[in-house]
Short mmCIF file of C-alpha atoms in Angstrom, two decimals:
data_model
loop_
_atom_site.label_atom_id
_atom_site.label_comp_id
_atom_site.label_asym_id
_atom_site.label_seq_id
_atom_site.Cartn_x
_atom_site.Cartn_y
_atom_site.Cartn_z
CA MET E 279 84.43 162.47 118.41
CA ASP E 280 82.04 160.09 116.83
CA SER E 281 79.72 160.55 114.27
CA SER E 282 77.03 160.22 116.57
CA MET E 283 77.52 163.58 118.44
CA ASN E 284 76.10 165.24 115.02
CA LYS E 285 72.68 165.24 116.66
CA GLY E 286 72.26 168.57 118.45
CA LEU E 287 72.80 170.76 121.61
CA VAL E 288 70.49 173.11 123.39
CA SER E 289 71.09 176.21 124.50
CA HIS E 290 70.12 177.76 128.20
CA GLY E 291 69.69 180.98 126.51
CA SER E 292 67.06 183.64 125.56
CA ASP E 293 65.31 181.47 123.39
CA ALA E 294 63.60 178.53 124.89
CA SER E 295 63.87 175.31 122.66
CA PHE E 296 64.51 171.65 122.82
CA GLN E 297 64.38 168.96 120.35
CA THR E 298 64.43 164.98 119.98
CA TYR E 299 66.52 162.81 118.22
CA GLY E 300 65.64 159.48 119.31
CA GLU E 301 66.64 161.06 122.69
CA GLN E 302 66.21 163.70 124.99
CA ILE E 303 67.66 167.53 124.59
CA PHE E 304 66.79 170.46 126.78
CA THR E 305 67.15 173.75 127.20
CA LEU E 306 65.75 176.83 128.94
CA ASP E 307 63.09 179.47 128.46
CA SER E 308 64.04 182.53 129.91
CA SER E 309 61.03 184.60 128.74
CA THR E 310 58.60 186.19 131.53
CA SER E 311 55.65 184.00 130.20
CA ALA E 312 55.62 180.00 131.43
CA SER E 313 53.78 178.34 128.50
CA GLY E 314 56.91 177.61 127.41
CA PHE E 315 58.91 175.71 129.77
CA VAL E 316 59.35 172.01 129.81
CA SER E 317 57.48 169.79 132.12
CA TYR E 318 59.18 166.74 133.12
CA ASP E 319 57.12 163.14 133.79
CA SER E 320 59.92 160.88 134.32
CA ALA E 321 63.70 160.18 133.11
CA SER E 322 61.90 158.76 129.77
CA ASN E 323 58.91 160.93 129.31
CA VAL E 324 59.25 164.32 128.46
CA SER E 325 56.33 166.88 127.47
CA THR E 326 56.40 170.65 126.24
CA SER E 327 53.47 173.24 127.00
CA PRO E 328 52.21 174.69 124.30
CA GLY E 329 54.79 177.92 122.71
CA THR E 330 57.87 175.74 122.62
CA THR E 331 59.93 176.14 119.88
CA PHE E 332 62.15 173.40 118.05
CA VAL E 333 66.03 174.58 116.83
CA LYS E 334 68.39 172.42 115.22
CA SER E 335 72.49 172.72 115.91
CA PHE E 336 75.05 169.99 115.42
CA LEU E 337 78.43 169.30 117.06
CA SER E 338 80.70 168.91 114.00
CA ASP E 339 83.52 166.47 114.23
CA GLN E 340 85.94 168.07 111.49
CA ARG E 341 89.34 167.11 110.84
CA LEU E 342 91.62 169.97 109.79
CA TYR E 343 93.75 169.72 106.99
CA VAL E 344 96.26 172.43 106.97
CA GLU E 345 96.59 173.48 103.15
CA ASN E 346 96.94 176.11 100.94
CA LEU E 347 95.48 177.14 97.53
CA SER E 348 97.71 174.81 95.65
CA GLY E 349 97.08 171.69 97.79
CA SER E 350 100.46 171.39 99.66
CA PRO E 351 101.42 171.73 102.68
CA LEU E 352 101.03 175.55 104.58
CA SER E 353 104.96 176.25 105.29
CA VAL E 354 106.80 179.70 106.11
CA SER E 355 107.56 180.49 102.18
CA SER E 356 103.74 180.08 101.52
CA ILE E 357 102.64 182.32 103.87
CA ALA E 358 104.81 185.19 102.70
CA ASP E 359 103.74 184.60 99.26
CA TYR E 360 100.31 186.09 100.36
CA GLY E 361 101.51 189.09 100.03
CA ASN E 362 103.86 188.59 96.84
CA ASP E 363 100.61 187.28 95.10
CA PHE E 364 98.52 190.38 96.01
CA GLN E 365 101.41 192.72 94.37
CA ASP E 366 101.51 190.78 91.46
CA LYS E 367 97.93 191.02 90.96
CA LEU E 368 97.88 194.69 91.53
CA ARG E 369 100.75 194.81 88.93
CA GLU E 370 98.67 193.01 86.48
CA LEU E 371 95.91 195.34 86.94
CA LYS E 372 97.97 198.37 86.72
CA MET E 373 99.58 196.90 83.42
CA SER E 374 96.11 196.41 81.15
CA LEU E 375 95.24 199.80 82.45
CA LEU E 376 98.27 201.69 81.27
CA GLY E 377 100.18 199.72 79.39
CA PRO E 378 103.28 197.72 80.13
CA GLU E 379 105.55 200.76 79.79
CA SER E 380 104.15 202.72 82.60
CA ASP E 381 105.12 202.75 86.37
CA ILE E 382 103.73 203.64 89.29
CA SER E 383 105.40 207.17 89.03
CA ASP E 384 104.25 207.58 85.59
CA TYR E 385 100.73 206.80 86.84
CA GLN E 386 100.77 208.97 89.81
CA SER E 387 101.97 212.32 87.15
CA CYS E 388 99.13 211.19 84.34
CA CYS E 389 96.14 213.33 83.57
CA PHE E 390 94.22 212.53 86.64
CA ASN E 391 95.74 214.12 89.49
CA ASN E 392 93.01 214.46 92.02
CA ASP E 393 92.95 211.42 94.02
CA SER E 394 89.39 211.68 94.44
CA HIS E 395 88.76 211.58 90.92
CA ASN E 396 91.70 208.58 90.05
CA ILE E 397 90.83 204.83 89.86
CA PHE E 398 93.68 204.16 92.42
CA PRO E 399 94.38 206.97 94.35
CA THR E 400 98.01 208.39 94.77
CA SER E 401 97.82 207.20 98.64
CA MET E 402 96.86 203.66 97.56
CA TRP E 403 100.58 202.83 96.52
CA HIS E 404 102.16 203.84 99.71
CA SER E 405 103.79 200.74 101.12
CA ASN E 406 101.95 200.54 103.95
CA ARG E 407 98.69 200.82 102.32
CA VAL E 408 100.33 197.82 100.36
CA ARG E 409 101.33 195.84 103.43
CA ASP E 410 97.90 196.39 105.28
CA MET E 411 95.91 195.41 102.74
CA ALA E 412 97.59 192.05 101.93
CA PRO E 413 95.99 188.71 103.25
CA LYS E 414 96.77 187.87 106.90
CA PRO E 415 98.01 184.18 107.87
CA ASP E 416 95.68 182.79 109.62
CA LEU E 417 96.92 181.72 113.25
CA LYS E 418 95.07 178.59 113.22
CA GLN E 419 96.74 177.44 109.99
CA VAL E 420 99.96 178.56 111.15
CA VAL E 421 100.19 176.84 114.56
CA ILE E 422 98.51 173.83 113.17
CA ALA E 423 101.40 174.33 110.08
CA CYS E 424 104.44 174.35 112.65
CA ALA E 425 102.54 171.27 114.32
CA ARG E 426 102.75 169.47 111.34
CA ALA E 427 106.59 170.87 110.86
CA ILE E 428 107.34 169.00 114.18
CA SER E 429 105.56 165.68 113.67
CA ASP E 430 107.49 165.54 110.08
CA ALA E 431 111.01 166.30 111.75
CA ASP E 432 111.18 169.39 109.84
CA ALA E 433 112.96 171.34 112.50
CA SER E 434 113.77 174.38 109.78
CA ASN E 435 110.34 174.76 108.75
CA ALA E 436 109.16 175.04 112.66
CA ALA E 437 111.48 177.39 113.66
CA GLY E 438 110.47 179.63 111.02
CA LEU E 439 107.02 179.42 111.55
CA MET E 440 107.29 179.60 115.46
CA ASP E 441 109.03 183.04 114.68
CA MET E 442 106.18 184.28 112.75
CA LEU E 443 103.73 182.70 115.82
CA GLU E 444 105.84 184.90 118.27
CA GLN E 445 104.25 187.99 116.36
CA MET E 446 100.60 186.62 116.10
CA VAL E 447 99.84 185.44 119.51
CA SER E 448 99.04 187.40 122.91
CA VAL E 449 97.90 186.80 126.33
CA LEU E 450 95.63 189.89 125.74
CA GLY E 451 94.27 189.08 122.78
CA ASP E 452 91.50 187.22 121.52
CA PRO E 453 90.68 183.66 122.31
CA VAL E 454 92.62 182.11 119.33
CA GLN E 455 95.73 184.55 119.77
CA ARG E 456 95.77 183.48 123.47
CA LEU E 457 95.75 179.85 123.44
CA GLY E 458 98.36 180.35 120.56
CA ALA E 459 100.61 181.64 123.30
CA TYR E 460 100.31 178.34 125.03
CA LEU E 461 100.70 176.38 122.12
CA LEU E 462 103.33 177.82 120.56
CA GLU E 463 105.32 177.57 124.60
CA GLY E 464 104.12 173.93 124.16
CA LEU E 465 105.64 173.68 120.70
CA ARG E 466 108.67 175.07 121.51
CA ALA E 467 109.22 172.49 124.17
CA LYS E 468 108.68 169.64 121.86
CA LEU E 469 110.61 170.88 118.97
CA GLU E 470 114.02 171.17 121.43
CA PHE E 471 113.00 167.82 123.02
CA SER E 472 112.80 169.42 126.46
CA GLY E 473 108.75 168.63 127.00
CA SER E 474 109.85 167.14 130.08
CA ARG E 475 112.03 169.84 131.38
CA ILE E 476 110.27 172.93 131.04
CA TYR E 477 106.74 171.34 132.32
CA ARG E 478 108.90 170.17 135.97
CA ARG E 479 110.06 174.08 135.72
CA LEU E 480 106.50 175.22 135.48
CA ARG E 481 105.62 173.05 138.42
CA ARG E 482 108.53 174.53 139.86
CA LYS E 483 107.31 177.99 139.46
CA GLU E 484 103.93 177.26 141.18
CA PRO E 485 102.10 180.59 142.10
CA THR E 486 101.72 180.68 145.84
CA SER E 487 98.94 179.13 147.80
CA LEU E 488 96.98 182.45 147.45
CA GLU E 489 97.23 183.26 143.77
CA LEU E 490 96.53 179.30 142.93
CA MET E 491 93.68 179.44 145.28
CA THR E 492 92.47 182.59 143.66
CA SER E 493 92.70 181.21 140.46
CA MET E 494 91.10 178.03 140.74
CA HIS E 495 88.01 180.05 142.61
CA PHE E 496 87.73 182.59 139.54
CA LEU E 497 87.68 179.97 136.75
CA TYR E 498 84.83 178.02 139.03
CA GLU E 499 82.95 181.26 139.49
CA ILE E 500 82.94 182.44 135.57
CA CYS E 501 83.28 178.74 133.88
CA SER E 502 80.22 176.20 134.39
CA TYR E 503 82.72 173.53 133.90
CA TRP E 504 83.29 172.41 137.69
CA LYS E 505 79.71 173.19 138.77
CA PHE E 506 78.43 170.84 135.85
CA ALA E 507 80.81 168.16 137.86
CA TYR E 508 79.10 169.10 141.08
CA VAL E 509 75.38 169.84 140.50
CA SER E 510 75.21 166.92 137.95
CA ALA E 511 76.24 164.04 140.20
CA ASN E 512 74.85 165.71 143.38
CA ALA E 513 71.90 165.36 141.95
CA VAL E 514 72.39 161.46 140.68
CA ILE E 515 73.57 160.81 144.59
CA THR E 516 70.72 162.58 145.96
CA LYS E 517 68.19 160.19 144.00
CA ALA E 518 70.17 156.95 144.27
CA MET E 519 70.54 157.61 148.04
CA GLU E 520 67.01 159.16 149.18
CA ASN E 521 65.98 156.36 151.13
CA GLU E 522 69.40 155.34 152.93
CA GLN E 523 70.24 156.38 156.44
CA ARG E 524 73.84 155.44 156.20
CA ILE E 525 75.75 157.29 153.30
CA HIS E 526 79.27 157.00 152.75
CA ILE E 527 80.73 159.12 149.80
CA VAL E 528 84.17 158.58 148.29
CA ASP E 529 85.40 161.45 146.25
CA PHE E 530 88.27 160.93 144.03
CA LEU E 531 89.12 164.77 143.78
CA ILE E 532 87.87 165.95 147.08
CA ALA E 533 89.42 169.59 146.54
CA GLN E 534 88.58 172.03 148.42
CA GLY E 535 85.36 169.92 149.44
CA SER E 536 82.72 172.90 148.40
CA GLN E 537 80.78 170.05 146.10
CA TRP E 538 79.39 168.67 149.41
CA ILE E 539 78.15 171.81 151.19
CA PRO E 540 75.31 172.16 149.01
CA PHE E 541 74.91 167.89 149.60
CA ILE E 542 74.68 168.31 153.54
CA GLN E 543 72.44 171.02 153.71
CA ALA E 544 69.80 169.40 151.11
CA LEU E 545 70.26 166.03 153.78
CA ALA E 546 69.06 168.50 156.47
CA GLN E 547 66.08 169.03 154.91
CA ARG E 548 65.41 165.50 154.58
CA PRO E 549 61.73 164.32 155.91
CA GLY E 550 62.43 162.17 158.84
CA GLY E 551 65.75 163.88 159.70
CA PRO E 552 68.97 163.53 158.29
CA PRO E 553 71.11 160.26 157.45
CA LEU E 554 75.18 159.69 159.25
CA LEU E 555 77.17 160.98 156.20
CA ARG E 556 80.61 159.91 155.66
CA ILE E 557 82.61 160.99 153.10
CA THR E 558 86.44 159.76 152.60
CA GLY E 559 88.75 162.01 150.44
CA ILE E 560 91.54 161.73 148.36
CA ASP E 561 93.27 164.61 147.47
CA ASP E 562 95.57 165.63 144.42
CA SER E 563 98.74 167.87 144.72
CA ASP E 564 97.19 171.24 142.95
CA SER E 565 94.41 171.28 145.56
CA ALA E 566 97.14 170.64 148.21
CA HIS E 567 98.80 173.62 147.37
CA ALA E 568 96.20 175.56 146.67
CA ARG E 569 95.29 174.82 150.40
CA GLY E 570 98.67 175.11 151.83
CA ALA E 571 97.27 172.44 153.91
CA GLY E 572 96.21 168.88 154.05
CA LEU E 573 92.61 167.76 154.10
CA GLU E 574 91.98 168.11 157.43
CA ILE E 575 91.39 171.53 156.46
CA VAL E 576 88.36 170.34 154.48
CA GLY E 577 87.67 168.14 157.15
CA GLN E 578 86.96 170.70 159.28
CA LYS E 579 85.24 173.06 157.30
CA LEU E 580 82.47 169.86 155.94
CA LEU E 581 82.28 169.30 159.99
CA SER E 582 81.31 172.57 161.17
CA ILE E 583 78.79 172.96 157.77
CA ALA E 584 77.28 169.75 159.01
CA GLU E 585 77.03 170.65 162.44
CA SER E 586 75.11 173.99 161.91
CA CYS E 587 72.70 171.92 159.99
CA ASN E 588 72.48 169.04 162.54
CA VAL E 589 73.52 166.40 159.85
CA PRO E 590 75.62 163.37 161.77
CA PHE E 591 78.87 163.59 160.06
CA GLU E 592 82.41 161.53 159.74
CA PHE E 593 85.48 162.58 157.31
CA HIS E 594 88.21 160.47 156.49
CA ASP E 595 91.36 161.75 154.65
CA ALA E 596 92.60 158.50 152.76
CA ALA E 597 96.33 160.29 152.27
CA VAL E 598 97.14 158.54 149.05
CA SER E 599 96.81 159.65 145.55
CA SER E 600 94.22 158.65 143.22
CA SER E 601 96.36 156.09 141.09
CA GLU E 602 97.61 154.25 144.25
CA VAL E 603 94.34 153.70 146.43
CA GLU E 604 93.96 150.10 147.70
CA LEU E 605 90.89 148.68 149.51
CA GLN E 606 92.22 149.55 153.07
CA ASN E 607 93.02 153.07 152.02
CA LEU E 608 88.81 153.56 151.83
CA MET E 609 87.60 152.24 155.36
CA ILE E 610 84.25 150.77 153.85
CA GLN E 611 81.85 149.86 156.77
CA PRO E 612 79.38 147.04 156.55
CA GLY E 613 75.70 148.49 156.35
CA GLU E 614 76.28 151.60 154.29
CA ALA E 615 75.23 152.55 151.17
CA LEU E 616 78.69 153.59 149.14
CA ALA E 617 78.70 156.27 146.23
CA VAL E 618 82.02 157.15 144.76
CA ASN E 619 82.59 160.23 142.86
CA PHE E 620 85.19 160.70 139.99
CA PRO E 621 84.80 164.83 138.73
CA TYR E 622 87.72 165.28 136.01
CA ILE E 623 89.81 162.63 137.79
CA LEU E 624 89.92 159.72 135.67
CA HIS E 625 92.17 160.89 133.03
CA HIS E 626 94.86 161.55 135.27
CA ILE E 627 95.04 158.31 136.09
CA PRO E 628 97.71 156.08 133.89
CA ASP E 629 96.28 153.33 131.54
CA GLU E 630 97.76 150.74 129.89
CA SER E 631 99.38 152.64 127.33
CA VAL E 632 101.64 154.36 130.00
CA SER E 633 102.22 151.11 132.23
CA THR E 634 101.63 147.62 132.49
CA GLN E 635 100.08 148.15 136.02
CA ASN E 636 97.15 150.12 134.12
CA HIS E 637 95.85 151.82 137.18
CA ARG E 638 92.63 153.16 135.39
CA ASP E 639 91.23 150.00 134.87
CA ARG E 640 92.49 148.47 138.44
CA VAL E 641 91.05 151.72 140.21
CA LEU E 642 87.54 150.64 138.52
CA ARG E 643 87.75 146.80 139.16
CA LEU E 644 88.21 147.69 142.74
CA ILE E 645 85.55 150.24 142.85
CA LYS E 646 83.32 147.54 141.16
CA SER E 647 84.31 145.11 143.66
CA LEU E 648 82.77 147.20 146.89
CA SER E 649 79.27 146.94 145.18
CA PRO E 650 78.50 150.72 144.96
CA ARG E 651 75.27 152.23 145.09
CA VAL E 652 75.90 154.55 142.40
CA VAL E 653 79.40 155.81 140.55
CA THR E 654 79.61 159.17 139.22
CA VAL E 655 81.88 160.15 136.39
CA VAL E 656 81.89 163.63 134.74
CA GLU E 657 84.93 164.03 132.28
CA GLN E 658 86.29 166.27 129.23
CA GLU E 659 84.85 164.98 126.20
CA SER E 660 88.39 165.25 124.33
CA ASN E 661 90.34 162.23 123.13
CA THR E 662 94.30 162.96 123.60
CA ASN E 663 95.30 159.72 125.52
CA THR E 664 96.79 157.49 122.77
CA SER E 665 96.64 159.78 119.90
CA SER E 666 99.70 160.07 117.92
CA PHE E 667 101.09 163.94 118.15
CA LEU E 668 99.81 166.01 115.56
CA PRO E 669 95.82 164.67 116.15
CA ARG E 670 96.45 165.48 119.67
CA PHE E 671 97.62 168.60 119.02
CA VAL E 672 94.47 169.93 116.59
CA GLU E 673 92.16 167.76 119.41
CA THR E 674 93.96 170.51 122.11
CA PHE E 675 93.23 173.19 119.97
CA ASP E 676 89.79 173.02 119.28
CA TYR E 677 89.00 172.12 123.20
CA TYR E 678 90.82 174.71 124.29
CA LYS E 679 89.62 177.23 121.82
CA ALA E 680 86.08 176.46 122.89
CA MET E 681 86.99 176.93 126.56
CA PHE E 682 89.18 179.96 125.94
CA GLU E 683 85.94 181.48 123.99
CA SER E 684 83.58 180.78 127.34
CA ILE E 685 86.10 182.38 129.54
CA ASP E 686 86.34 185.69 126.84
CA VAL E 687 82.69 186.48 127.30
CA ALA E 688 82.62 186.43 130.89
CA ARG E 689 85.88 188.36 131.27
CA SER E 690 87.40 191.70 129.70
CA ARG E 691 90.73 190.42 127.94
CA ASP E 692 92.77 192.65 130.04
CA ASP E 693 91.38 191.71 133.21
CA LYS E 694 94.32 190.55 135.46
CA GLN E 695 92.37 187.86 137.56
CA ARG E 696 92.22 186.22 133.79
CA ILE E 697 95.06 186.20 132.86
CA SER E 698 96.64 184.75 136.21
CA ALA E 699 93.57 182.20 135.84
CA GLU E 700 94.44 181.12 132.50
CA GLN E 701 98.25 180.89 133.60
CA ASN E 702 98.14 179.23 136.40
CA CYS E 703 95.39 176.73 135.73
CA VAL E 704 95.42 176.22 132.20
CA ALA E 705 98.61 176.77 130.56
CA ARG E 706 100.29 174.10 132.02
CA ASP E 707 97.56 171.54 131.30
CA ILE E 708 98.44 172.67 127.85
CA VAL E 709 101.84 172.37 127.45
CA ASN E 710 101.67 169.06 129.49
CA MET E 711 99.42 167.18 126.28
CA ILE E 712 101.80 169.10 123.44
CA ALA E 713 105.01 168.55 125.03
CA CYS E 714 105.32 165.67 127.41
CA GLU E 715 105.34 161.86 126.63
CA GLY E 716 105.19 158.83 128.73
CA PRO E 717 104.42 158.67 132.45
CA GLU E 718 105.26 162.56 132.35
CA ARG E 719 101.86 162.98 129.95
CA MET E 720 99.19 163.72 133.28
CA GLU E 721 96.50 164.71 130.66
CA ARG E 722 95.11 161.78 128.83
CA GLN E 723 91.80 162.78 128.23
CA GLU E 724 89.02 160.04 126.34
CA SER E 725 85.69 160.11 124.82
CA PHE E 726 82.74 159.20 126.61
CA GLY E 727 82.99 155.83 124.44
CA LYS E 728 85.86 154.53 125.79
CA TRP E 729 84.77 155.64 128.98
CA ARG E 730 81.63 153.53 128.40
CA SER E 731 83.33 151.05 127.33
CA ARG E 732 86.23 150.69 129.89
CA PHE E 733 83.71 151.14 132.64
CA GLN E 734 81.75 148.22 130.93
CA MET E 735 84.90 145.97 130.48
CA ALA E 736 85.23 146.32 134.84
CA GLY E 737 81.30 145.27 135.20
CA PHE E 738 79.29 148.10 135.64
CA ASN E 739 76.43 148.71 134.09
CA GLN E 740 75.31 152.14 132.91
CA LEU E 741 72.40 153.96 135.06
CA PRO E 742 69.70 156.35 133.28
CA LEU E 743 69.72 159.81 134.11
CA ASN E 744 66.87 160.74 136.21
CA ALA E 745 64.94 163.98 135.06
CA SER E 746 66.13 166.00 138.26
CA VAL E 747 69.75 165.68 137.03
CA THR E 748 68.88 167.94 133.81
CA ARG E 749 66.60 170.15 135.88
CA ALA E 750 69.50 170.77 138.49
CA VAL E 751 71.80 171.57 135.48
CA LEU E 752 69.42 173.35 133.51
CA ASP E 753 68.99 175.77 136.87
CA MET E 754 72.61 176.21 137.52
CA LEU E 755 73.12 177.44 134.13
CA LYS E 756 71.24 180.22 134.28
CA GLN E 757 73.94 182.34 135.65
CA TYR E 758 76.11 181.57 132.49
CA HIS E 759 76.13 182.81 128.92
CA GLY E 760 73.48 181.42 126.75
CA ASN E 761 76.32 179.59 124.35
CA TYR E 762 76.23 176.89 127.00
CA ARG E 763 74.38 174.05 125.54
CA ILE E 764 73.01 170.83 127.09
CA GLU E 765 72.50 167.58 125.14
CA GLU E 766 71.14 164.25 127.05
CA ARG E 767 72.60 161.53 124.84
CA GLU E 768 73.69 157.41 125.18
CA GLY E 769 72.40 157.69 128.47
CA ALA E 770 74.61 160.96 129.36
CA LEU E 771 74.26 164.61 129.78
CA TYR E 772 76.66 166.18 127.58
CA LEU E 773 77.61 170.04 128.18
CA GLY E 774 78.68 171.89 125.52
CA TRP E 775 79.82 175.61 124.18
CA ILE E 776 78.07 176.05 121.25
CA ARG E 777 78.59 173.03 119.27
CA LYS E 778 81.70 171.85 120.71
CA ALA E 779 81.14 169.01 123.38
CA MET E 780 83.05 169.90 126.28
CA SER E 781 82.21 167.63 129.57
CA THR E 782 80.36 164.30 130.03
CA SER E 783 78.19 163.16 133.54
CA SER E 784 77.24 159.69 133.65
CA ALA E 785 76.36 157.16 136.04
CA TRP E 786 77.28 153.43 136.69
CA ARG E 787 76.55 151.23 139.29
#
């Protein structure tokens, strides 16, 4: 993240607050009084009624350097020294009190035989007590030290740290322990130069269609990230198409088609009657596996919804992957207003760092040539595309730590659905980011600043977000934990978890 992110995020929790630093930041007020709500005059003019408070918080952009107290890199031996240092200090203290000739047994038999009067009760000297009191190594430090050792080709130290991590991680633990379990799997694959093989094996061991669909739906319900994408994009498209009678939406990741159900229902309420709606859907392998069939199921579902709402509707299956899309796949017709939707999909399209074909920029130039009315983009706010291994690992740790924390507050740690969802939908992505390189590394996120540069180079202009977009997202966040925050900055809407930016939503033309 760049330094411009240190401006502020806004919670939608119980304390009404928003603040501006040259741009707008919003939050909800969940109190019973209406006097503290935010009122909106336009996208660029916001006023507050009396009683609104202002809160300042910051996104951090901190690079972690793993060192011990002496300033040297963390290793197996340096971690083990924590316990030795403690026992040395304990021995020094005992010597100062009793003299150099004393030992622990002498002290136990000295005049203070009653533990209640002793400075150091007898029970304190039991070996398990000493072990329990020794400072425990920090899991984040150990896992990043292991990644550093792999980056430095120090296989011996890396292997020792992995053995230590085995005792520290757990899929039933706290967010860092659960994340550590999946990072450890990726590190082992990286160390053994088997990342691609292990990733392919994970692909082969996919859950059943029902299991994957259940896991995807579970995460969709308990985390706000996908709903943020759907709600913000729908609000943008609704505003851009409010006077159009023929609308064509090209969705580069239609998944199960859930995004368009409320959109169709909203069109049915349009004064003067609904417009004709055409949707072209582009599939992905995970969604196809979860459905157990092709996009015809999605088309049938959306057609049924449209018929029940009396909305004229057509559905087209592009029958091609997102990186292979060509003009003939999109079925563009004259006289229709075109909207293109990119929900968490552009980072899966390979760019110039993977292939000279550079499909990422090619697809953007193709879409620009169609003169769309609006293009909506939602992406993870992470920078793992061209980073070398160690910075990429640290970025992955920080990002997914926040994600696991947001899952943790929604379900108990022994919830079987949570465990399955993290394993089926999250673990594979983490392993791919850590262990794979070249064309087999599918997870290649970029920060909003880099996406903005790509779109501008392709000839797009960024569109300001209407206030209705922010209101729609705030309304959606009411059903989630108060640690989610939104910030409007650089013409985009940021979704954050506490102080960590997680996703951005933007509009282009």
